[in-house]
Coordinates of C-alpha atoms in Angstrom, one line a residue:
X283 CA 0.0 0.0 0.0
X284 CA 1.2 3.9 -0.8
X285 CA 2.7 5.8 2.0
X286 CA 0.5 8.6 3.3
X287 CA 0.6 11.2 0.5
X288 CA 2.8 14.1 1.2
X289 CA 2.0 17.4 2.7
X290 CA 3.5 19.3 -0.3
X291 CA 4.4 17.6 -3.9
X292 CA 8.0 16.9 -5.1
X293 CA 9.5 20.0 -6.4
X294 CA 11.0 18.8 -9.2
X295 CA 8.1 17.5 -11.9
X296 CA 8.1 16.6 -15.7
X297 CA 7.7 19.2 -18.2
X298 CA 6.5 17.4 -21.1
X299 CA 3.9 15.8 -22.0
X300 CA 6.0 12.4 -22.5
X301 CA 6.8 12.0 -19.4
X302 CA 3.4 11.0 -17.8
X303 CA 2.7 8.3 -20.9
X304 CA 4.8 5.6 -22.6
X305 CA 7.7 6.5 -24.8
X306 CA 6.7 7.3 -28.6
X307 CA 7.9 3.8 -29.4
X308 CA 5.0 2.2 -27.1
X309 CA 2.0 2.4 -29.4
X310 CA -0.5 -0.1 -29.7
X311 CA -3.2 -0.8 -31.6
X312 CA -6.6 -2.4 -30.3
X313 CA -8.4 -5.0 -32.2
X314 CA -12.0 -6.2 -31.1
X315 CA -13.7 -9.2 -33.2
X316 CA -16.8 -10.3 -32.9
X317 CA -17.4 -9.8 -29.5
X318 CA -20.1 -10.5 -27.0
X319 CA -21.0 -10.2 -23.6
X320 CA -24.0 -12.6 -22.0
X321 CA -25.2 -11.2 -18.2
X322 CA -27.6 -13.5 -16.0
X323 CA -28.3 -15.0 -19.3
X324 CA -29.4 -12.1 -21.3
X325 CA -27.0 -11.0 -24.5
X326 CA -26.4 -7.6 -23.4
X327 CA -23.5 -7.2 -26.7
X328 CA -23.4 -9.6 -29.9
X329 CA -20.6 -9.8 -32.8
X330 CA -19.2 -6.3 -32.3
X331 CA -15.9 -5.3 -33.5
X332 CA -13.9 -2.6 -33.7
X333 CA -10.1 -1.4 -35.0
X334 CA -8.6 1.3 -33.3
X335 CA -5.2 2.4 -35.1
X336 CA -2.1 3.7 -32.7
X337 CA -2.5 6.7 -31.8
X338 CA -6.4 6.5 -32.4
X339 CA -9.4 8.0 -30.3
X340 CA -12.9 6.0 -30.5
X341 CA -16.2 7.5 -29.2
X342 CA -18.1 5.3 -28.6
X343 CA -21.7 6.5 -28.3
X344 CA -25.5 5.5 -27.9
X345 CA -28.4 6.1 -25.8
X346 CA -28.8 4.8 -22.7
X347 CA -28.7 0.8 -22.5
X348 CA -27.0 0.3 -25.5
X349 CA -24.2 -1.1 -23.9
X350 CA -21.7 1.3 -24.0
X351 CA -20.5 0.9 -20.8
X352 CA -20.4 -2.9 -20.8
X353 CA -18.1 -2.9 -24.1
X354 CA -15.3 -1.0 -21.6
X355 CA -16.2 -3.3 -18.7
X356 CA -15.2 -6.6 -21.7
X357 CA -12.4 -5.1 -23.2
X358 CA -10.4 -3.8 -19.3
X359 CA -11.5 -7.7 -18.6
X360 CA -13.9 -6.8 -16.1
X361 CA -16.8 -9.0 -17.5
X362 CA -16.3 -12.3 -19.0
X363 CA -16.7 -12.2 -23.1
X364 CA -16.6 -14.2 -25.9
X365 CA -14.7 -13.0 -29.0
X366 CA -11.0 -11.8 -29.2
X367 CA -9.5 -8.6 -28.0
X368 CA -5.9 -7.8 -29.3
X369 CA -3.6 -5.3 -28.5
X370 CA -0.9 -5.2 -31.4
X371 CA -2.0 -9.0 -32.8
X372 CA -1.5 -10.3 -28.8
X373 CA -4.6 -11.5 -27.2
X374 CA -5.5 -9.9 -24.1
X375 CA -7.0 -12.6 -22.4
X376 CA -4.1 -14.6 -22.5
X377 CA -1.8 -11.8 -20.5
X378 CA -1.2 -12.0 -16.5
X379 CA -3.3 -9.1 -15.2
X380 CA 0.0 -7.2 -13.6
X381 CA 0.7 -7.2 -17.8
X382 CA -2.5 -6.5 -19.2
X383 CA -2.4 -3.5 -16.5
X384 CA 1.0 -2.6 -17.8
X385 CA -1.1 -2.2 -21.6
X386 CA -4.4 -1.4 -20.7
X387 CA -5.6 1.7 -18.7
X388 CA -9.5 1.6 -17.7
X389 CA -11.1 4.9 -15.9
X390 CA -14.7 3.4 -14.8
X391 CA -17.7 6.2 -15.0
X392 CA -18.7 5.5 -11.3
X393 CA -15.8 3.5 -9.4
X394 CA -15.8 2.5 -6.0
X395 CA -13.7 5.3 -3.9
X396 CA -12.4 4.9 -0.2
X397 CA -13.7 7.6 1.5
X398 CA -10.3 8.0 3.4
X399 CA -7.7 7.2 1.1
X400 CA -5.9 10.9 -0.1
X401 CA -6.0 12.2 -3.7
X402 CA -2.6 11.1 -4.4
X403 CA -2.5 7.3 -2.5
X404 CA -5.4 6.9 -4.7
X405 CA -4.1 7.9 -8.2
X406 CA 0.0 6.2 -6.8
X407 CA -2.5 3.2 -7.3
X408 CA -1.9 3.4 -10.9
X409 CA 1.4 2.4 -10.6
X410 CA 0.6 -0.9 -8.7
X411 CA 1.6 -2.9 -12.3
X412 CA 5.7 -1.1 -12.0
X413 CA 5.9 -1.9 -8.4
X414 CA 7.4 -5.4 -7.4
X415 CA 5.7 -8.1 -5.2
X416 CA 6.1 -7.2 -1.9
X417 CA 8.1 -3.9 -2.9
X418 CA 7.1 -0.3 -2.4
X419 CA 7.0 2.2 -4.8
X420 CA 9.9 4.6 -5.8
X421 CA 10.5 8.1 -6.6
X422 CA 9.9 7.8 -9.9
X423 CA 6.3 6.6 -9.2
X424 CA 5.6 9.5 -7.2
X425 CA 6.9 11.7 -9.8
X426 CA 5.3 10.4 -12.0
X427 CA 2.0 10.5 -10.1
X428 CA 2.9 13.9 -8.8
X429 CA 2.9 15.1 -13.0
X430 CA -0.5 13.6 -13.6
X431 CA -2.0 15.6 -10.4
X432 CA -0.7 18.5 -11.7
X433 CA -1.8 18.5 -15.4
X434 CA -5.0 17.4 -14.0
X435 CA -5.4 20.5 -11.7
X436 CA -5.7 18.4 -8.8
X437 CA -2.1 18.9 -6.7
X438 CA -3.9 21.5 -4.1
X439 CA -6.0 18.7 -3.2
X440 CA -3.2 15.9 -3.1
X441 CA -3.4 15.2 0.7
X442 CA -7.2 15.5 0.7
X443 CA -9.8 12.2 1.6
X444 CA -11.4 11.2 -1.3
X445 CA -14.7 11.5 1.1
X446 CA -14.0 15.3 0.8
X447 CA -14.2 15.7 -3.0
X448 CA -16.7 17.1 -5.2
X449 CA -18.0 15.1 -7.8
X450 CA -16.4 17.0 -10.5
X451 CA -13.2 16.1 -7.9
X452 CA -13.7 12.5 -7.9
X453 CA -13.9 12.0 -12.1
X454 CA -10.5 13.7 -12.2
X455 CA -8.8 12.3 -9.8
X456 CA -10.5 8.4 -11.7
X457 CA -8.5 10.0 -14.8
X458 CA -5.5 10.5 -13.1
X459 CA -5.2 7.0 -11.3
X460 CA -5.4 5.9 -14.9
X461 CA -3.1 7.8 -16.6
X462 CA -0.5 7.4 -13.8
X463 CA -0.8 3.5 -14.9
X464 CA 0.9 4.8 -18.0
X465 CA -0.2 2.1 -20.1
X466 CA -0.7 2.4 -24.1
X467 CA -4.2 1.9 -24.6
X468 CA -6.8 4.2 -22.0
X469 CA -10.6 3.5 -21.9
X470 CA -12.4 5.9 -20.6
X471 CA -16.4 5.6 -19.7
X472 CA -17.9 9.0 -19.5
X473 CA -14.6 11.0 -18.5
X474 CA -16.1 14.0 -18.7
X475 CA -19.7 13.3 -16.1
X476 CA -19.9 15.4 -13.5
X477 CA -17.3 17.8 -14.9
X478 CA -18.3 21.7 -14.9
X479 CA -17.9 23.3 -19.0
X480 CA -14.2 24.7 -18.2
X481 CA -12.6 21.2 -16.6
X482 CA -14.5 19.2 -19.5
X483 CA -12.5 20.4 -21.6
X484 CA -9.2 20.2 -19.6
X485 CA -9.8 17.1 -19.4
X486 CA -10.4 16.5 -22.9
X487 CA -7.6 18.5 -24.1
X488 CA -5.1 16.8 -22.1
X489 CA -6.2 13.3 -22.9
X490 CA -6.0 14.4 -26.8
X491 CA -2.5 16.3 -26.4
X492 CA -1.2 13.0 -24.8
X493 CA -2.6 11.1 -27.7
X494 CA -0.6 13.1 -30.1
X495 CA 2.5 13.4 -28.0
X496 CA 2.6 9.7 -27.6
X497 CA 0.6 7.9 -29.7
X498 CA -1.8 6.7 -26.6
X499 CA -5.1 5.0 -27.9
X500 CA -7.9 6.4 -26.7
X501 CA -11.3 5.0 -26.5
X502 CA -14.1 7.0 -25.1
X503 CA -18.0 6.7 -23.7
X504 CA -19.4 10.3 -24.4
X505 CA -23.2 11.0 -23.7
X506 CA -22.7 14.7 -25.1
X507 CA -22.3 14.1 -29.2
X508 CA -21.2 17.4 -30.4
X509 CA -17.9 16.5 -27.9
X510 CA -17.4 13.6 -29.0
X511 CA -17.6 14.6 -32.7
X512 CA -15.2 17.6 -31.6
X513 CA -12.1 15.1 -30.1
X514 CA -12.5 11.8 -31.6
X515 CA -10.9 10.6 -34.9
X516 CA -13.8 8.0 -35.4
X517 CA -16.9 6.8 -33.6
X518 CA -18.8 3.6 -33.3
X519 CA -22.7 3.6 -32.8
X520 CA -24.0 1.1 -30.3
X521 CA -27.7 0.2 -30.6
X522 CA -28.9 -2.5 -28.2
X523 CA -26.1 -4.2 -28.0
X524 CA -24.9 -4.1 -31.7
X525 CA -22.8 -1.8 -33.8
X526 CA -25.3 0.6 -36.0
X527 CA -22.6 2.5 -37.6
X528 CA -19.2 3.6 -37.5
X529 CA -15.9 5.7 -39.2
X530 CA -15.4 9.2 -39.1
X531 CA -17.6 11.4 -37.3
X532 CA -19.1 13.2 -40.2
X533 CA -19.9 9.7 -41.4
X534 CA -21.6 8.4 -38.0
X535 CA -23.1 12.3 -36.7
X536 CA -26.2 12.2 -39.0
X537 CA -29.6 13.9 -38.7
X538 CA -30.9 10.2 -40.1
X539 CA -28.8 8.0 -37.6
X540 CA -29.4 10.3 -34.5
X541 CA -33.1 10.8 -35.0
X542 CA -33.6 6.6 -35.2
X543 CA -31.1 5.7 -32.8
X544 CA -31.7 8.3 -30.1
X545 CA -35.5 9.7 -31.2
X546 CA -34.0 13.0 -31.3
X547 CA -34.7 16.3 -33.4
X548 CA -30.8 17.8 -34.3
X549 CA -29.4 19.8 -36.5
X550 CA -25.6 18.8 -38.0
X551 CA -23.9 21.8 -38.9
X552 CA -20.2 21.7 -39.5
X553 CA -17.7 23.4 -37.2
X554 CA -14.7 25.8 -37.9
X555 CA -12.4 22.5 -38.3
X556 CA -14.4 20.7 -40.1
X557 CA -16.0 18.6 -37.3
X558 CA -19.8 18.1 -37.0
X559 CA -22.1 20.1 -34.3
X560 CA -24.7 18.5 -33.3
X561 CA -27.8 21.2 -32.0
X562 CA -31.4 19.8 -30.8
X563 CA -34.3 21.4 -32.4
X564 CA -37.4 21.6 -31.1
X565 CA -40.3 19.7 -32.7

């Protein structure tokens, strides 16, 4: 278990970008095939497959019960699945989970918090898949831990309980246990609920500039479209537990597809880069 977290943070942290992710040479692309997920006997996700190129960000969208959440859940190996899910052509479920961890980064929407544990013990947690049997961590560790609080607006609450935080708070501080795991591939369900307009797109912004910088592979749950359609470089639509559509957001972003699949009234404009807007319209 983490030492107590520190009254103040190291003095010396990262600069860059790099140095809270993998090297550039640690990219990795994800590969689903035909996968499927069965709870208390009820196919909650059939045949659904996806490609995700290093360096990639996926939204993954759909209205509520569409099983967004559950394809996360499969591919972090929460939930038992059938189907394959590779990381660069190496099947996941044949890893140890220490490496698995070491690949695979998952931020759950509403995880399970110890009300006493601080800000940083919590997110040090992320580096549980570095730190030997038995060992402790290092400095590096808390460095590197110490970078993500930063970056994440979060060191002036480093020594706080997690039983203090706002729920804006809590989300970050998910992210930054995460992204302190350093792995190649992050899943992230709904990393942006419970986040005011200003730390949305902190967040968003920083997971995207570490994308870039690195090559990290990014796949996303986003409720709000015209966000997703702003940061992702392709988007899969989930419809009761089976892909509608997917490939760029232009392609996937339709009046058509969101008035069937979400019984919605939008507009689709296109933004100054290029990117769709979705706007509701009333009837």
């Amino acid at each position: 278990m983490p030492d107590a977290a520190p009254d103040a943070l190291p003095d010396a942290l990262p600069d860059v970008v790099s140095d809270v992710v993998p090297g550039g040479d640690a990219m990795s692309r994800l590969t689903v095939r035909d996968l499927s997920v069965v709870l208390d006997g009820r196919p909650v996700l059939s045949e659904v497959g996806l490609d995700v190129r290093d360096g990639g960000w996926l939204a993954v969208i759909g209205a509520n019960g569409a099983g967004k959440s559950t394809l996360l859940r499969a591919l972090a190996g929460v939930l038992p699945y059938g189907g394959d899910v590779l990381i660069d052509d190496t099947p996941v479920r044949r890893l140890r989970h220490r490496d698995r961890a070491r690949l695979l980064a998952y931020a759950p929407q509403t995880p399970a918090l110890p009300v006493d544990m601080t800000v940083f013990d919590y997110a040090l947690l992320g580096r549980t898949p570095y730190i030997p049997y038995l060992g402790r961590e290092g400095r590096c560790d808390r460095e590197v831990t110490a970078s993500v609080l930063e970056r994440l607006d979060l060191s002036r609450l480093a020594s706080r309980p997690l039983g203090r935080l706002s729920g804006g708070e809590r989300q970050r501080v998910v992210l930054a246990r995460a992204l302190a795991q350093q792995a190649p591939v992050l899943l992230l369900d709904e990393p942006t609920t419970a986040l005011d307009l200003g730390h949305q797109q902190q967040v968003l912004e920083l997971v995207d500039r570490l994308r870039l910088a690195d090559g990290l592979t990014v796949v996303t749950t986003l409720h709000d479209l015209s966000l997703a359609g702003q940061y992702a470089d392709a988007m899969m639509l989930l419809s009761a537990g089976r892909v509608a559509a997917s490939g760029v957001p232009a392609e996937v972003l339709t009046e058509e597809l969101i008035a069937e699949h979400f019984e919605a009234r939008v507009r689709v404009g296109t933004g100054p880069a290029g990117r769709p807007e979705v706007h509701l319209e009333r009837p």
